[in-house]
Tab-separated table of C-alpha atoms and ligand atoms in Angstrom:
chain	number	residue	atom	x	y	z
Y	21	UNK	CA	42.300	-7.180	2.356
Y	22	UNK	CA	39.104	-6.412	4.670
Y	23	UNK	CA	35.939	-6.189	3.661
Y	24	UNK	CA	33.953	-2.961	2.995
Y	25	UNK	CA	31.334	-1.634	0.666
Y	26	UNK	CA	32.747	1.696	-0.124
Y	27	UNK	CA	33.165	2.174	-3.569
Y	28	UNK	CA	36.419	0.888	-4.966
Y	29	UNK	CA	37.881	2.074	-8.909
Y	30	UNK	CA	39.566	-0.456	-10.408
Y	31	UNK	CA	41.467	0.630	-13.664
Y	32	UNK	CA	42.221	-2.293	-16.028
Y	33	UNK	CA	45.900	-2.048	-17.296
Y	34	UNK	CA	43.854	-3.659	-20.743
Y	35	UNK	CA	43.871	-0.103	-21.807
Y	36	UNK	CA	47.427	1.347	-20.266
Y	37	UNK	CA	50.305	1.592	-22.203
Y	38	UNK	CA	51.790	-2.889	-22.592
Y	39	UNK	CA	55.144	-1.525	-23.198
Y	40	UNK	CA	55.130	0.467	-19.694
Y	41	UNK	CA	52.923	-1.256	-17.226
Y	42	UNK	CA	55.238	-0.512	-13.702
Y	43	UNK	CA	55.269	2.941	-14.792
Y	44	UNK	CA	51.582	2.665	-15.516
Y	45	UNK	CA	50.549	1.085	-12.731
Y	46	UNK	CA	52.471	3.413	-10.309
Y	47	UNK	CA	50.496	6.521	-12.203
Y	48	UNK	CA	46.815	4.835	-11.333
Y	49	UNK	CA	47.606	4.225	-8.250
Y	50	UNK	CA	49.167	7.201	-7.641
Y	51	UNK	CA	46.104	9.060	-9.147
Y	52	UNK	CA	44.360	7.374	-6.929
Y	53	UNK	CA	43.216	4.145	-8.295
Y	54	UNK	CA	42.095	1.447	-4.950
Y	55	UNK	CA	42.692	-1.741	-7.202
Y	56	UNK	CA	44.151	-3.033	-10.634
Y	57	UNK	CA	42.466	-5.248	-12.660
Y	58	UNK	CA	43.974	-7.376	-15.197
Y	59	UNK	CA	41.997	-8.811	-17.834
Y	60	UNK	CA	43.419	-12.494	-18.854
Y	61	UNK	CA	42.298	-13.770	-22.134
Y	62	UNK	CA	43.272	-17.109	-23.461
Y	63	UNK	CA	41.904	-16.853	-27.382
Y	64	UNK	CA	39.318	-19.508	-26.934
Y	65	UNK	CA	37.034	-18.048	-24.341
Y	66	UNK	CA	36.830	-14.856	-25.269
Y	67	UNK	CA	38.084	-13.768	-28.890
Y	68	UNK	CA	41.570	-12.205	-27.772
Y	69	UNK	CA	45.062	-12.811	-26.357
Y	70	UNK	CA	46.469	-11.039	-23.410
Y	71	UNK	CA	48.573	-11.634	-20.332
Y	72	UNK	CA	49.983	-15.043	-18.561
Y	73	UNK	CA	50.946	-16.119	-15.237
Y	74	UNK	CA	54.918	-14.552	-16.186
Y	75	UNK	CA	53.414	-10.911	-16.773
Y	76	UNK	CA	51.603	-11.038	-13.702
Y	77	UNK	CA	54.791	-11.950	-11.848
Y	78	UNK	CA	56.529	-9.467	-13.642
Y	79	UNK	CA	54.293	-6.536	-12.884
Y	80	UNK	CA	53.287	-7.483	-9.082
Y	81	UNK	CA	55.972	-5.465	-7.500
Y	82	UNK	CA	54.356	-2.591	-9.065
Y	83	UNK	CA	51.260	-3.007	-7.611
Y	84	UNK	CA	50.316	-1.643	-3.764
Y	85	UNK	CA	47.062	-2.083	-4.014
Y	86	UNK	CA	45.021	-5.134	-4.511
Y	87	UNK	CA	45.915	-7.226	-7.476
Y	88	UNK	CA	42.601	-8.374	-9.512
Y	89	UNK	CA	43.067	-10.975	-11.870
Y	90	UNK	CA	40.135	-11.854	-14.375
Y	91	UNK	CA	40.287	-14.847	-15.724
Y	92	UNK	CA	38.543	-14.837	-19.339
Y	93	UNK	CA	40.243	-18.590	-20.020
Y	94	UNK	CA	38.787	-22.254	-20.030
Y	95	UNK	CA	39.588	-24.163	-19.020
Y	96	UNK	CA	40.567	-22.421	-15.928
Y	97	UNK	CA	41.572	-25.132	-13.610
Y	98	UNK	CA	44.637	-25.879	-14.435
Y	99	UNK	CA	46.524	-22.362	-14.320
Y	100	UNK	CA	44.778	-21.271	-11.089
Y	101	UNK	CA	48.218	-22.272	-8.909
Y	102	UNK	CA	50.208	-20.331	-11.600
Y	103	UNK	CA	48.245	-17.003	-11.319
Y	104	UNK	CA	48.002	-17.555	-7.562
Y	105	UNK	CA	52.230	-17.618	-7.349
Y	106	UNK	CA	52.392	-14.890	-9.935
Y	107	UNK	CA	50.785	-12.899	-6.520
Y	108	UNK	CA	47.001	-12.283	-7.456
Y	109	UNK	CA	44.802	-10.822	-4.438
Y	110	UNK	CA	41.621	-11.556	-5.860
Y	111	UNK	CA	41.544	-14.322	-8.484
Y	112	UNK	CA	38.127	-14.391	-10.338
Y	113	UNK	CA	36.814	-17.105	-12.991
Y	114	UNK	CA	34.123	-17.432	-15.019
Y	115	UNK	CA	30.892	-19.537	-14.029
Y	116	UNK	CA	30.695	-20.382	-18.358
Y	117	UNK	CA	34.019	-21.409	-18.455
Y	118	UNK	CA	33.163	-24.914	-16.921
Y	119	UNK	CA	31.160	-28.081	-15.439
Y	120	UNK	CA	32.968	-27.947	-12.270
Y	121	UNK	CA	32.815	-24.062	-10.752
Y	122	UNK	CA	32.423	-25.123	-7.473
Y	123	UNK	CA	35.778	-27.179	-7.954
Y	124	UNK	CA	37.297	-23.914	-9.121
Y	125	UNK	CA	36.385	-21.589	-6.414
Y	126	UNK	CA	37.491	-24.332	-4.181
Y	127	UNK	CA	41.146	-24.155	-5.495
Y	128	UNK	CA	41.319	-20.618	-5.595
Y	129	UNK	CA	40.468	-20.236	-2.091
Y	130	UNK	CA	42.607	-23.366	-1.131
Y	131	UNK	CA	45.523	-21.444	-3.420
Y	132	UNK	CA	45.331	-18.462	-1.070
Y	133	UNK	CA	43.423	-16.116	-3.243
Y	134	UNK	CA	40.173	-14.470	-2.537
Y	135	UNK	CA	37.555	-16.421	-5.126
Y	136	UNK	CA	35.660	-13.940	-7.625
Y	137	UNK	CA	32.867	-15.444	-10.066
Y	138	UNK	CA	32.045	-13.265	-13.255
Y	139	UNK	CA	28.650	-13.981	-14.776
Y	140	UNK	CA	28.458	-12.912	-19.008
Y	141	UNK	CA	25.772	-10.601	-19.799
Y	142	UNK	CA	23.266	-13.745	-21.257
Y	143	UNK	CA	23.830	-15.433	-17.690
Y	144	UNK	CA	21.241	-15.677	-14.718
Y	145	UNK	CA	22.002	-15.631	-11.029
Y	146	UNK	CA	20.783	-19.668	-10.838
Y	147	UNK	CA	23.462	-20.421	-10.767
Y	148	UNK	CA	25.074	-18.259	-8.253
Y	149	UNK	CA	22.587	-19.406	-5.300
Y	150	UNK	CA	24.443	-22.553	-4.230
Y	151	UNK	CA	27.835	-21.077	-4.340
Y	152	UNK	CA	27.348	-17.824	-2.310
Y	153	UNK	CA	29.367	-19.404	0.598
Y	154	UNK	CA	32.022	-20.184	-1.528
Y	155	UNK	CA	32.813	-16.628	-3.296
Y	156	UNK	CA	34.067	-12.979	-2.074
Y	157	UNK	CA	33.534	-11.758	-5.310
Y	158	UNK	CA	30.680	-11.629	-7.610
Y	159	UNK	CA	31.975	-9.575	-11.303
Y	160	UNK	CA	28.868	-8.809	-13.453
Y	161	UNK	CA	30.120	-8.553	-16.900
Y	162	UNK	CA	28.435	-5.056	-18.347
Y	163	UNK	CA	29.681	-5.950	-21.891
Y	164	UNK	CA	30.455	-9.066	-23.655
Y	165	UNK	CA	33.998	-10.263	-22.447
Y	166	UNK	CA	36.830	-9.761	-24.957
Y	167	UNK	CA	37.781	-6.104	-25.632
Y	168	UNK	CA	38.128	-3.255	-23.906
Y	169	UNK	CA	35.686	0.168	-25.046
Y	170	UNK	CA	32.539	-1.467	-25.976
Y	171	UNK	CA	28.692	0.039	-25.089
Y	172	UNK	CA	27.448	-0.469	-21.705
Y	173	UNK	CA	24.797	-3.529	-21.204
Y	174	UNK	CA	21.776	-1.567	-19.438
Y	175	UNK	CA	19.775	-4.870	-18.872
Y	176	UNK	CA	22.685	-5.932	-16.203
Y	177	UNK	CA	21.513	-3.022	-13.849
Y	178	UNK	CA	18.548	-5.265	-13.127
Y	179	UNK	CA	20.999	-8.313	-12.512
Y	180	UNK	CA	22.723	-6.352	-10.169
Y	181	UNK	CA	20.118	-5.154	-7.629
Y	182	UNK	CA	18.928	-8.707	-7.487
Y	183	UNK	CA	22.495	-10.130	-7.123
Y	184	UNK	CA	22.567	-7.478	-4.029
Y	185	UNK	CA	19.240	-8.611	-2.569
Y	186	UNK	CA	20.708	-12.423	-2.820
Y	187	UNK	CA	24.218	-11.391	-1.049
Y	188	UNK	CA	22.404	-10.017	2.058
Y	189	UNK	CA	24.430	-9.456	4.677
Y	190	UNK	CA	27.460	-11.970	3.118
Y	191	UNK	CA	30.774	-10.281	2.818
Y	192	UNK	CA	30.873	-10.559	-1.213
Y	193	UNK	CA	31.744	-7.866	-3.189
Y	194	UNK	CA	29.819	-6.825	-6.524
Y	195	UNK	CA	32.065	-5.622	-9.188
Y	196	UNK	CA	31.220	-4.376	-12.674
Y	197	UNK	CA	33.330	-4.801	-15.321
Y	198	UNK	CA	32.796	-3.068	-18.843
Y	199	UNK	CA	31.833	0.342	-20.217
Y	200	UNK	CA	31.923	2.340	-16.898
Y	201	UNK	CA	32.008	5.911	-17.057
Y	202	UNK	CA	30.906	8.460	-14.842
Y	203	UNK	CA	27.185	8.276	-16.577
Y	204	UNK	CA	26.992	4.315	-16.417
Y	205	UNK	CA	28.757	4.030	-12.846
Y	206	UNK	CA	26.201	5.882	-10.539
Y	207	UNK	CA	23.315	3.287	-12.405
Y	208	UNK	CA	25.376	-0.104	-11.012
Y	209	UNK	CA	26.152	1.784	-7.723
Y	210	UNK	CA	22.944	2.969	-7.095
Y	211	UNK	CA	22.127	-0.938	-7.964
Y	212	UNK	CA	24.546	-2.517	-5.104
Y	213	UNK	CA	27.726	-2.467	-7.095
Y	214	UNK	CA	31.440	-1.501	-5.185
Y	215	UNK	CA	33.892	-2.268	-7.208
Y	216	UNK	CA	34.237	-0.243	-10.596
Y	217	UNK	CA	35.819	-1.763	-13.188
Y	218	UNK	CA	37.011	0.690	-15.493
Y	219	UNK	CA	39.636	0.532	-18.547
Y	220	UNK	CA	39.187	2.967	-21.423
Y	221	UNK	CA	37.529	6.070	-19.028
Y	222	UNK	CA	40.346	5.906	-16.420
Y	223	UNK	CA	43.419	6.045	-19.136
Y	224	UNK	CA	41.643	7.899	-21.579
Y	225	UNK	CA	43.202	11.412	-22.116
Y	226	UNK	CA	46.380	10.614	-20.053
Y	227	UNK	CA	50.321	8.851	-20.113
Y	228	UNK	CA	52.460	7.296	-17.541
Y	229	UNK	CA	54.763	10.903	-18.069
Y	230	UNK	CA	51.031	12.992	-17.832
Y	231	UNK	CA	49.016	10.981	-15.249
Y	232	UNK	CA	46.894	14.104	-13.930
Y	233	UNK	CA	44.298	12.882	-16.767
Y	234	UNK	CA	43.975	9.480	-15.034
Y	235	UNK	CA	43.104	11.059	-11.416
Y	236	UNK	CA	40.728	13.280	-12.979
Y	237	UNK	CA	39.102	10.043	-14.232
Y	238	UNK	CA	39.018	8.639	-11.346
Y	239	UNK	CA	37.257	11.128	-9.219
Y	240	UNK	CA	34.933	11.720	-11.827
Y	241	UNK	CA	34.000	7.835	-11.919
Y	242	UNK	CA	33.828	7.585	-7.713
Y	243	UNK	CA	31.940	10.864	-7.397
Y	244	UNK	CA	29.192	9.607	-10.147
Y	245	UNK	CA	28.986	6.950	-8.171
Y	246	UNK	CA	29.991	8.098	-4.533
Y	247	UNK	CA	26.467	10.659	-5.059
Y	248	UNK	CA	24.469	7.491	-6.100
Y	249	UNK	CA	24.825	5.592	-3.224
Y	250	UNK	CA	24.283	9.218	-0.836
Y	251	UNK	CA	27.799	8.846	0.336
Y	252	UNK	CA	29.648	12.165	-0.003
Y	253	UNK	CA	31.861	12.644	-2.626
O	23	LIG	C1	36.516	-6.915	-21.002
O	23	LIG	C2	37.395	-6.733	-19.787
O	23	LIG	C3	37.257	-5.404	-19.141
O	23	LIG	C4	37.645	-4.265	-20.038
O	23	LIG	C5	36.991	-3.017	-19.561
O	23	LIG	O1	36.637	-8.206	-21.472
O	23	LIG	O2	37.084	-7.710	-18.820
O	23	LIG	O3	37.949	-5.348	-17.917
O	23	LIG	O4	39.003	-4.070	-20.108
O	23	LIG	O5	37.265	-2.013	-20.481
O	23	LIG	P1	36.328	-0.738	-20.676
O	23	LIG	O6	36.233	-0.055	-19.345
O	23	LIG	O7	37.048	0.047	-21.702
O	23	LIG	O8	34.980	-1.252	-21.124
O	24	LIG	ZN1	37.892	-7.531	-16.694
């Protein structure tokens, strides 16, 4: 992986099709999707059950991108080698999920993963500050973690352009992750954001068997947001 700030879409699988995710994932990417997120939820941190350290294994070989792993679990510590094997690129956890975040970015990185920190919507970047040279990923939650489809946050645009301001000239990359559409994307773009987190808008309208849906998705989310930062669509 090497770092740029060109906008990136990352479709989570949280809204493909569970019972066909290789042929899933091969449609995104084939639509032209630059990473795949993968929401993991453990029931206790957030309000719903997904995907362990065995379905991430399982669906890796699909994957040609980047593999993005969001970890929506506490506490996280202890299954960071697990996820890490299972093949995740980027391996992001959140700063509520425990005391000890500098411990966890610490094993993610020393597990061979680049380290991602989400922040929920009711967190501040305070936290953040002292930890800047230990992340390459920053994931503003725009919705409260749990589900996929929920309303856009609009207060986290604000979050955002000071997050960017704070990153400077650091090699971290701001993703957004919840309720990004072609209207909402071009606000957290225009803001400082690069990667796109998007579940429901990308597979919305489409299958595995009819993927054109999921490329027209796709452009329309990086040209929103391509136009917002003045970089040609
Ligand atoms: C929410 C997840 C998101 C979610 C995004 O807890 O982290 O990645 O799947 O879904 P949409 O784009 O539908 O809001
Ligand atoms: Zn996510």
């Amino acid at each position: 992986m090497t770092f740029d700030r060109s906008i990136k879409i990352a479709p989570s699988i949280l809204s493909a099709d569970f019972a066909r995710f290789g042929a899933e994932i091969r449609a995104i990417e084939d639509q032209g999707a630059d990473w795949v997120h993968v929401d993991v939820m453990d029931g206790h941190f957030v309000p719903n059950l997904t995907f362990g350290p065995p379905l991430c294994a399982a669906i890796r070989p699909h994957i040609r991108t980047v593999m993005d792993v969001h970890l929506m679990i506490s506490p996280v510590d202890p299954w960071i080698d697990a996820f890490a094997q299972a093949g995740a690129d980027v391996l992001t956890a959140h700063l509520e999920a425990g005391p000890h975040v500098h411990r966890t970015l610490q094993a993610i990185r020393g597990a061979g993963c680049k380290a991602g920190l989400a922040l929920n919507p009711g967190t501040g970047l305070d936290g953040v500050e002292n930890l800047l040279d230990m992340i390459d990923l920053v994931c503003v939650m725009t919705v409260n973690p749990g589900f996929g489809g929920q309303k856009f946050i609009h207060s986290q645009i604000d979050k955002v352009k000071r997050l960017r301001a704070l990153i400077g000239d650091r090699p971290i990359h701001i993703e957004i992750d919840g309720g990004i559409t072609p209207e909402t994307a071009p606000l957290m773009a225009a803001a400082g954001a690069d990667v796109l987190v998007a579940g429901s808008a990308v597979f919305k309208g489409g299958s595995a068997d009819d993927p054109a849906p999921y490329g027209a998705n796709i452009r329309a989310i990086r040209a929103a947001a391509e136009a917002a930062t003045g970089v040609r669509a």
